[in-house]
PDB file of C-alpha atoms and ligand atoms in Angstrom:
ATOM      1  CA  MET A   1      -0.432  -0.032  -0.245  1.00  0.00           C
ATOM      2  CA  PRO A   2       1.607   3.752  -0.517  1.00  0.00           C
ATOM      3  CA  VAL A   3       3.325   5.711   2.170  1.00  0.00           C
ATOM      4  CA  ALA A   4       0.716   8.858   2.125  1.00  0.00           C
ATOM      5  CA  LEU A   5       0.207  10.732   6.081  1.00  0.00           C
ATOM      6  CA  SER A   6      -2.880  13.047   6.177  1.00  0.00           C
ATOM      7  CA  GLN A   7      -2.311  17.190   6.417  1.00  0.00           C
ATOM      8  CA  ASN A   8      -2.359  16.673  10.127  1.00  0.00           C
ATOM      9  CA  ARG A   9      -0.154  14.203  10.881  1.00  0.00           C
ATOM     10  CA  PHE A  10       2.284  17.635  10.327  1.00  0.00           C
ATOM     11  CA  ASN A  11       1.146  19.301  13.184  1.00  0.00           C
ATOM     12  CA  THR A  12       2.825  16.639  15.155  1.00  0.00           C
ATOM     13  CA  ARG A  13       5.554  18.667  18.000  1.00  0.00           C
ATOM     14  CA  TRP A  14       8.525  19.492  16.766  1.00  0.00           C
ATOM     15  CA  TYR A  15      11.724  19.774  18.492  1.00  0.00           C
ATOM     16  CA  THR A  16      15.163  22.007  17.568  1.00  0.00           C
ATOM     17  CA  LEU A  17      18.164  19.828  18.673  1.00  0.00           C
ATOM     18  CA  LYS A  18      20.393  22.044  20.440  1.00  0.00           C
ATOM     19  CA  ARG A  19      23.261  20.402  19.905  1.00  0.00           C
ATOM     20  CA  PRO A  20      22.891  18.019  17.176  1.00  0.00           C
ATOM     21  CA  ALA A  21      23.418  14.652  19.269  1.00  0.00           C
ATOM     22  CA  THR A  22      20.929  15.690  21.805  1.00  0.00           C
ATOM     23  CA  THR A  23      18.421  13.782  19.757  1.00  0.00           C
ATOM     24  CA  ASP A  24      16.845  10.353  21.334  1.00  0.00           C
ATOM     25  CA  ALA A  25      16.562   8.664  17.585  1.00  0.00           C
ATOM     26  CA  PRO A  26      18.648   5.429  17.212  1.00  0.00           C
ATOM     27  CA  LEU A  27      21.718   5.915  16.093  1.00  0.00           C
ATOM     28  CA  ILE A  28      21.130   4.008  13.015  1.00  0.00           C
ATOM     29  CA  TRP A  29      18.302   7.537  12.182  1.00  0.00           C
ATOM     30  CA  ARG A  30      20.837   9.667  13.559  1.00  0.00           C
ATOM     31  CA  ARG A  31      23.089  10.162  10.225  1.00  0.00           C
ATOM     32  CA  TRP A  32      19.908  10.388   7.549  1.00  0.00           C
ATOM     33  CA  LEU A  33      18.151  13.331  10.572  1.00  0.00           C
ATOM     34  CA  LEU A  34      21.138  15.110  11.397  1.00  0.00           C
ATOM     35  CA  ASP A  35      23.089  15.524   7.971  1.00  0.00           C
ATOM     36  CA  ARG A  36      22.416  18.267   6.460  1.00  0.00           C
ATOM     37  CA  GLY A  37      23.551  17.858   2.994  1.00  0.00           C
ATOM     38  CA  SER A  38      21.777  16.978  -0.134  1.00  0.00           C
ATOM     39  CA  LEU A  39      19.623  14.647   0.776  1.00  0.00           C
ATOM     40  CA  THR A  40      19.190  13.096  -3.051  1.00  0.00           C
ATOM     41  CA  GLN A  41      22.753  12.749  -2.887  1.00  0.00           C
ATOM     42  CA  HIS A  42      22.752  11.013  -0.031  1.00  0.00           C
ATOM     43  CA  LEU A  43      19.956   8.324  -1.546  1.00  0.00           C
ATOM     44  CA  VAL A  44      21.629   8.602  -5.020  1.00  0.00           C
ATOM     45  CA  GLN A  45      24.701   6.443  -3.767  1.00  0.00           C
ATOM     46  CA  ALA A  46      22.499   4.556  -1.384  1.00  0.00           C
ATOM     47  CA  SER A  47      21.241   3.653  -3.842  1.00  0.00           C
ATOM     48  CA  GLN A  48      23.632   2.403  -6.338  1.00  0.00           C
ATOM     49  CA  GLY A  49      21.667   5.370  -9.181  1.00  0.00           C
ATOM     50  CA  GLN A  50      18.921   3.160  -8.423  1.00  0.00           C
ATOM     51  CA  PHE A  51      16.983   6.731  -6.954  1.00  0.00           C
ATOM     52  CA  ARG A  52      14.056   8.797  -8.397  1.00  0.00           C
ATOM     53  CA  VAL A  53      11.049  10.748  -7.330  1.00  0.00           C
ATOM     54  CA  GLU A  54       7.618  10.335  -7.548  1.00  0.00           C
ATOM     55  CA  VAL A  55       4.973  12.904  -7.113  1.00  0.00           C
ATOM     56  CA  VAL A  56       2.288  12.051  -4.902  1.00  0.00           C
ATOM     57  CA  ARG A  57       0.607  15.623  -5.073  1.00  0.00           C
ATOM     58  CA  GLN A  58       1.411  19.125  -5.681  1.00  0.00           C
ATOM     59  CA  LEU A  59      -1.556  21.886  -5.298  1.00  0.00           C
ATOM     60  CA  TRP A  60      -2.744  24.776  -4.159  1.00  0.00           C
ATOM     61  CA  GLY A  61      -3.785  24.471  -0.443  1.00  0.00           C
ATOM     62  CA  ARG A  62      -3.821  25.548   3.091  1.00  0.00           C
ATOM     63  CA  PRO A  63      -0.345  24.474   4.997  1.00  0.00           C
ATOM     64  CA  SER A  64      -0.508  23.065   8.830  1.00  0.00           C
ATOM     65  CA  ARG A  65      -0.535  25.354  12.097  1.00  0.00           C
ATOM     66  CA  SER A  66       2.958  24.107  13.029  1.00  0.00           C
ATOM     67  CA  GLU A  67       4.207  24.927   9.037  1.00  0.00           C
ATOM     68  CA  ALA A  68       2.341  28.047   8.953  1.00  0.00           C
ATOM     69  CA  ARG A  69       4.438  29.395  12.475  1.00  0.00           C
ATOM     70  CA  ALA A  70       7.332  27.693  11.400  1.00  0.00           C
ATOM     71  CA  LEU A  71       6.752  29.906   8.240  1.00  0.00           C
ATOM     72  CA  ASN A  72       5.666  32.524  10.029  1.00  0.00           C
ATOM     73  CA  ILE A  73       2.480  33.163   8.131  1.00  0.00           C
ATOM     74  CA  ASP A  74      -0.560  33.245   8.359  1.00  0.00           C
ATOM     75  CA  PRO A  75      -2.706  29.086   8.293  1.00  0.00           C
ATOM     76  CA  ARG A  76      -5.443  31.193   5.650  1.00  0.00           C
ATOM     77  CA  GLN A  77      -2.453  31.376   3.146  1.00  0.00           C
ATOM     78  CA  ARG A  78      -2.786  29.165   0.410  1.00  0.00           C
ATOM     79  CA  VAL A  79       0.843  27.715  -0.371  1.00  0.00           C
ATOM     80  CA  LEU A  80       1.843  25.395  -2.850  1.00  0.00           C
ATOM     81  CA  ILE A  81       2.253  22.243  -1.144  1.00  0.00           C
ATOM     82  CA  ARG A  82       4.464  19.098  -3.320  1.00  0.00           C
ATOM     83  CA  GLU A  83       4.491  15.989  -1.973  1.00  0.00           C
ATOM     84  CA  VAL A  84       7.073  13.101  -2.948  1.00  0.00           C
ATOM     85  CA  ARG A  85       7.717   9.875  -2.173  1.00  0.00           C
ATOM     86  CA  LEU A  86      12.040   9.238  -3.050  1.00  0.00           C
ATOM     87  CA  LEU A  87      12.805   5.692  -3.915  1.00  0.00           C
ATOM     88  CA  GLY A  88      15.612   3.503  -3.738  1.00  0.00           C
ATOM     89  CA  HIS A  89      15.680   0.559  -5.516  1.00  0.00           C
ATOM     90  CA  ASN A  90      12.275   1.148  -6.233  1.00  0.00           C
ATOM     91  CA  GLN A  91      10.815   0.827  -2.332  1.00  0.00           C
ATOM     92  CA  PRO A  92       9.518   4.211  -0.766  1.00  0.00           C
ATOM     93  CA  TRP A  93      12.742   5.100   1.503  1.00  0.00           C
ATOM     94  CA  VAL A  94      11.378   9.324   1.743  1.00  0.00           C
ATOM     95  CA  PHE A  95       8.123  11.017   2.022  1.00  0.00           C
ATOM     96  CA  ALA A  96       8.439  14.538   1.605  1.00  0.00           C
ATOM     97  CA  ARG A  97       6.269  17.200   2.094  1.00  0.00           C
ATOM     98  CA  THR A  98       7.234  20.755   1.097  1.00  0.00           C
ATOM     99  CA  ILE A  99       5.493  24.156   2.047  1.00  0.00           C
ATOM    100  CA  ILE A 100       6.463  27.224  -0.705  1.00  0.00           C
ATOM    101  CA  PRO A 101       4.141  30.805  -0.617  1.00  0.00           C
ATOM    102  CA  ALA A 102       3.519  32.107  -3.124  1.00  0.00           C
ATOM    103  CA  SER A 103       5.889  35.635  -2.159  1.00  0.00           C
ATOM    104  CA  THR A 104       8.803  32.533  -3.150  1.00  0.00           C
ATOM    105  CA  LEU A 105       7.826  31.436  -6.737  1.00  0.00           C
ATOM    106  CA  THR A 106       8.972  35.370  -7.619  1.00  0.00           C
ATOM    107  CA  GLY A 107      11.920  35.340  -9.979  1.00  0.00           C
ATOM    108  CA  LYS A 108      14.572  32.517 -10.614  1.00  0.00           C
ATOM    109  CA  GLN A 109      12.386  30.912  -7.597  1.00  0.00           C
ATOM    110  CA  ARG A 110       9.435  30.604 -10.303  1.00  0.00           C
ATOM    111  CA  LYS A 111      10.222  27.758 -11.757  1.00  0.00           C
ATOM    112  CA  LEU A 112       9.722  25.345  -8.308  1.00  0.00           C
ATOM    113  CA  LYS A 113       5.930  24.892  -9.629  1.00  0.00           C
ATOM    114  CA  GLY A 114       7.201  23.102 -12.220  1.00  0.00           C
ATOM    115  CA  LEU A 115       9.963  20.485 -10.983  1.00  0.00           C
ATOM    116  CA  GLY A 116       7.612  17.339 -11.935  1.00  0.00           C
ATOM    117  CA  CYS A 117      10.020  14.071 -10.876  1.00  0.00           C
ATOM    118  CA  ARG A 118      12.969  16.584 -10.564  1.00  0.00           C
ATOM    119  CA  SER A 119      14.693  16.500  -7.145  1.00  0.00           C
ATOM    120  CA  LEU A 120      13.809  19.623  -5.188  1.00  0.00           C
ATOM    121  CA  GLY A 121      17.534  19.337  -3.941  1.00  0.00           C
ATOM    122  CA  SER A 122      19.060  20.090  -7.371  1.00  0.00           C
ATOM    123  CA  VAL A 123      17.795  22.876  -7.512  1.00  0.00           C
ATOM    124  CA  LEU A 124      18.223  23.712  -3.566  1.00  0.00           C
ATOM    125  CA  PHE A 125      21.583  22.593  -3.749  1.00  0.00           C
ATOM    126  CA  ARG A 126      23.004  24.184  -6.338  1.00  0.00           C
ATOM    127  CA  ASP A 127      21.221  27.826  -5.635  1.00  0.00           C
ATOM    128  CA  PRO A 128      24.794  29.773  -4.709  1.00  0.00           C
ATOM    129  CA  THR A 129      21.595  31.819  -2.683  1.00  0.00           C
ATOM    130  CA  MET A 130      19.843  29.312  -0.353  1.00  0.00           C
ATOM    131  CA  LYS A 131      20.617  29.063   2.838  1.00  0.00           C
ATOM    132  CA  ARG A 132      19.218  26.885   5.624  1.00  0.00           C
ATOM    133  CA  GLY A 133      17.728  26.716   9.371  1.00  0.00           C
ATOM    134  CA  PRO A 134      18.043  24.088  12.086  1.00  0.00           C
ATOM    135  CA  LEU A 135      16.763  20.950  11.753  1.00  0.00           C
ATOM    136  CA  GLN A 136      13.809  20.421  13.395  1.00  0.00           C
ATOM    137  CA  ILE A 137      12.894  16.756  14.703  1.00  0.00           C
ATOM    138  CA  SER A 138       9.986  15.005  15.442  1.00  0.00           C
ATOM    139  CA  ARG A 139       8.135  11.435  15.081  1.00  0.00           C
ATOM    140  CA  LEU A 140       5.519  11.368  13.274  1.00  0.00           C
ATOM    141  CA  THR A 141       2.576   7.912  12.264  1.00  0.00           C
ATOM    142  CA  LEU A 142       2.424   7.353   9.402  1.00  0.00           C
ATOM    143  CA  ASN A 143      -2.118   6.354   8.562  1.00  0.00           C
ATOM    144  CA  CYS A 144      -0.949   2.954   7.819  1.00  0.00           C
ATOM    145  CA  GLY A 145      -0.074   3.262  12.273  1.00  0.00           C
ATOM    146  CA  ASP A 146       3.357   2.722  11.746  1.00  0.00           C
ATOM    147  CA  THR A 147       6.321   5.751  13.855  1.00  0.00           C
ATOM    148  CA  ALA A 148       8.743   6.920  11.751  1.00  0.00           C
ATOM    149  CA  TRP A 149      11.648   9.725  12.563  1.00  0.00           C
ATOM    150  CA  ALA A 150      10.707  12.467  10.796  1.00  0.00           C
ATOM    151  CA  ARG A 151      12.267  16.426  10.586  1.00  0.00           C
ATOM    152  CA  ARG A 152      12.189  19.857   9.194  1.00  0.00           C
ATOM    153  CA  SER A 153      13.773  22.426   7.992  1.00  0.00           C
ATOM    154  CA  LEU A 154      13.542  25.818   6.225  1.00  0.00           C
ATOM    155  CA  PHE A 155      15.895  27.021   2.609  1.00  0.00           C
ATOM    156  CA  TYR A 156      16.091  29.671   1.576  1.00  0.00           C
ATOM    157  CA  LEU A 157      16.513  31.037  -1.713  1.00  0.00           C
ATOM    158  CA  ALA A 158      17.150  34.650  -2.442  1.00  0.00           C
ATOM    159  CA  ASN A 159      16.093  35.025   1.103  1.00  0.00           C
ATOM    160  CA  LYS A 160      13.053  33.622   0.168  1.00  0.00           C
ATOM    161  CA  PRO A 161      11.913  30.461   2.796  1.00  0.00           C
ATOM    162  CA  LEU A 162      10.167  27.960   1.733  1.00  0.00           C
ATOM    163  CA  LEU A 163       9.540  24.505   4.529  1.00  0.00           C
ATOM    164  CA  VAL A 164      11.169  20.987   3.540  1.00  0.00           C
ATOM    165  CA  THR A 165       9.942  18.048   5.853  1.00  0.00           C
ATOM    166  CA  GLU A 166      11.303  14.648   5.787  1.00  0.00           C
ATOM    167  CA  VAL A 167       9.539  11.334   6.787  1.00  0.00           C
ATOM    168  CA  PHE A 168      12.026   9.013   7.582  1.00  0.00           C
ATOM    169  CA  LEU A 169       9.933   5.752   6.232  1.00  0.00           C
ATOM    170  CA  PRO A 170      11.031   2.196   7.419  1.00  0.00           C
ATOM    171  CA  ALA A 171      12.112   0.751   5.388  1.00  0.00           C
ATOM    172  CA  LEU A 172      14.963   3.137   4.955  1.00  0.00           C
ATOM    173  CA  GLN A 173      15.964   1.148   8.605  1.00  0.00           C
ATOM    174  CA  GLN A 174      17.993  -1.879   5.644  1.00  0.00           C
ATOM    175  CA  VAL A 175      19.126   1.389   4.034  1.00  0.00           C
ATOM    176  CA  HIS A 176      23.452   2.031   5.574  1.00  0.00           C
ATOM    177  CA  TYR A 177      24.144   5.768   5.059  1.00  0.00           C
ATOM    178  CA  GLY A 178      26.497   6.472   2.264  1.00  0.00           C
ATOM    179  CA  ASN A 179      26.647   3.263   1.079  1.00  0.00           C
ATOM    180  CA  LYS A 180      29.556   4.106  -1.630  1.00  0.00           C
TER     181      LYS A 180
HETATM  182  C1  ISJ B   1      15.701  19.236   0.091  1.00  0.00           C
HETATM  183  C2  ISJ B   1      16.295  18.630  -0.134  1.00  0.00           C
HETATM  184  O1  ISJ B   1      15.070  17.449  -1.816  1.00  0.00           O
HETATM  185  C3  ISJ B   1      14.612  16.207  -0.725  1.00  0.00           C
HETATM  186  C4  ISJ B   1      14.047  16.190  -2.899  1.00  0.00           C
HETATM  187  C5  ISJ B   1      12.329  16.838  -2.674  1.00  0.00           C
HETATM  188  C6  ISJ B   1      11.456  16.914  -3.724  1.00  0.00           C
HETATM  189  O2  ISJ B   1      12.187  16.595  -5.452  1.00  0.00           O
HETATM  190  O3  ISJ B   1      10.454  17.319  -3.616  1.00  0.00           O
HETATM  191  C7  ISJ B   1      12.025  17.451  -1.183  1.00  0.00           C
HETATM  192  C8  ISJ B   1      12.916  17.067  -0.057  1.00  0.00           C
HETATM  193  C9  ISJ B   1      14.228  16.623  -0.344  1.00  0.00           C
HETATM  194  O4  ISJ B   1      14.382  15.868   0.858  1.00  0.00           O
HETATM  195  C10 ISJ B   1      17.410  17.803  -0.350  1.00  0.00           C
HETATM  196  O5  ISJ B   1      17.441  16.840  -1.259  1.00  0.00           O
HETATM  197  O6  ISJ B   1      18.285  17.220   0.147  1.00  0.00           O
END
């Protein structure tokens, strides 16, 4: 059954890490949760190139209350919502949800609307203006009832924010970080 998370799952409690190692996440998840490099790059390596992005949905809608707070916007403001699965060897390894305010989708950043199956990370980590805020960690409950570790952080392109949430799915547990 495809992995899905309903919007209210993202109203969970997020913990900003005062010191990166302070999370009580099991060791097996810490490197995935705490690395500030491109997750896409790590997944491409770990899957020996057998990596792809599957768009679950992309729509204009309203952020969760927690997402609106993180972006410091009115929760009634319509935002672009992009939900994808990142697959390694055709297995869903990560569920990612990105919230982009309309005010970020201007100038060069308009292209974020038309990413399709290209990885968002391939745009973010190539942009010289990219800045990344602190990581927040949480435990989410998937629609199937399993729990999963998740992280989120604000990215800024030309000082305009977008919020990226990544949920690390159970299948990733069998994958050793940084497989060459
Ligand atoms: C932020 C990155 O982009 C990844 C790709 C995403 C997408 O294509 O929507 C969303 C979140 C990330 O897991 C990254 O690679 O680090």
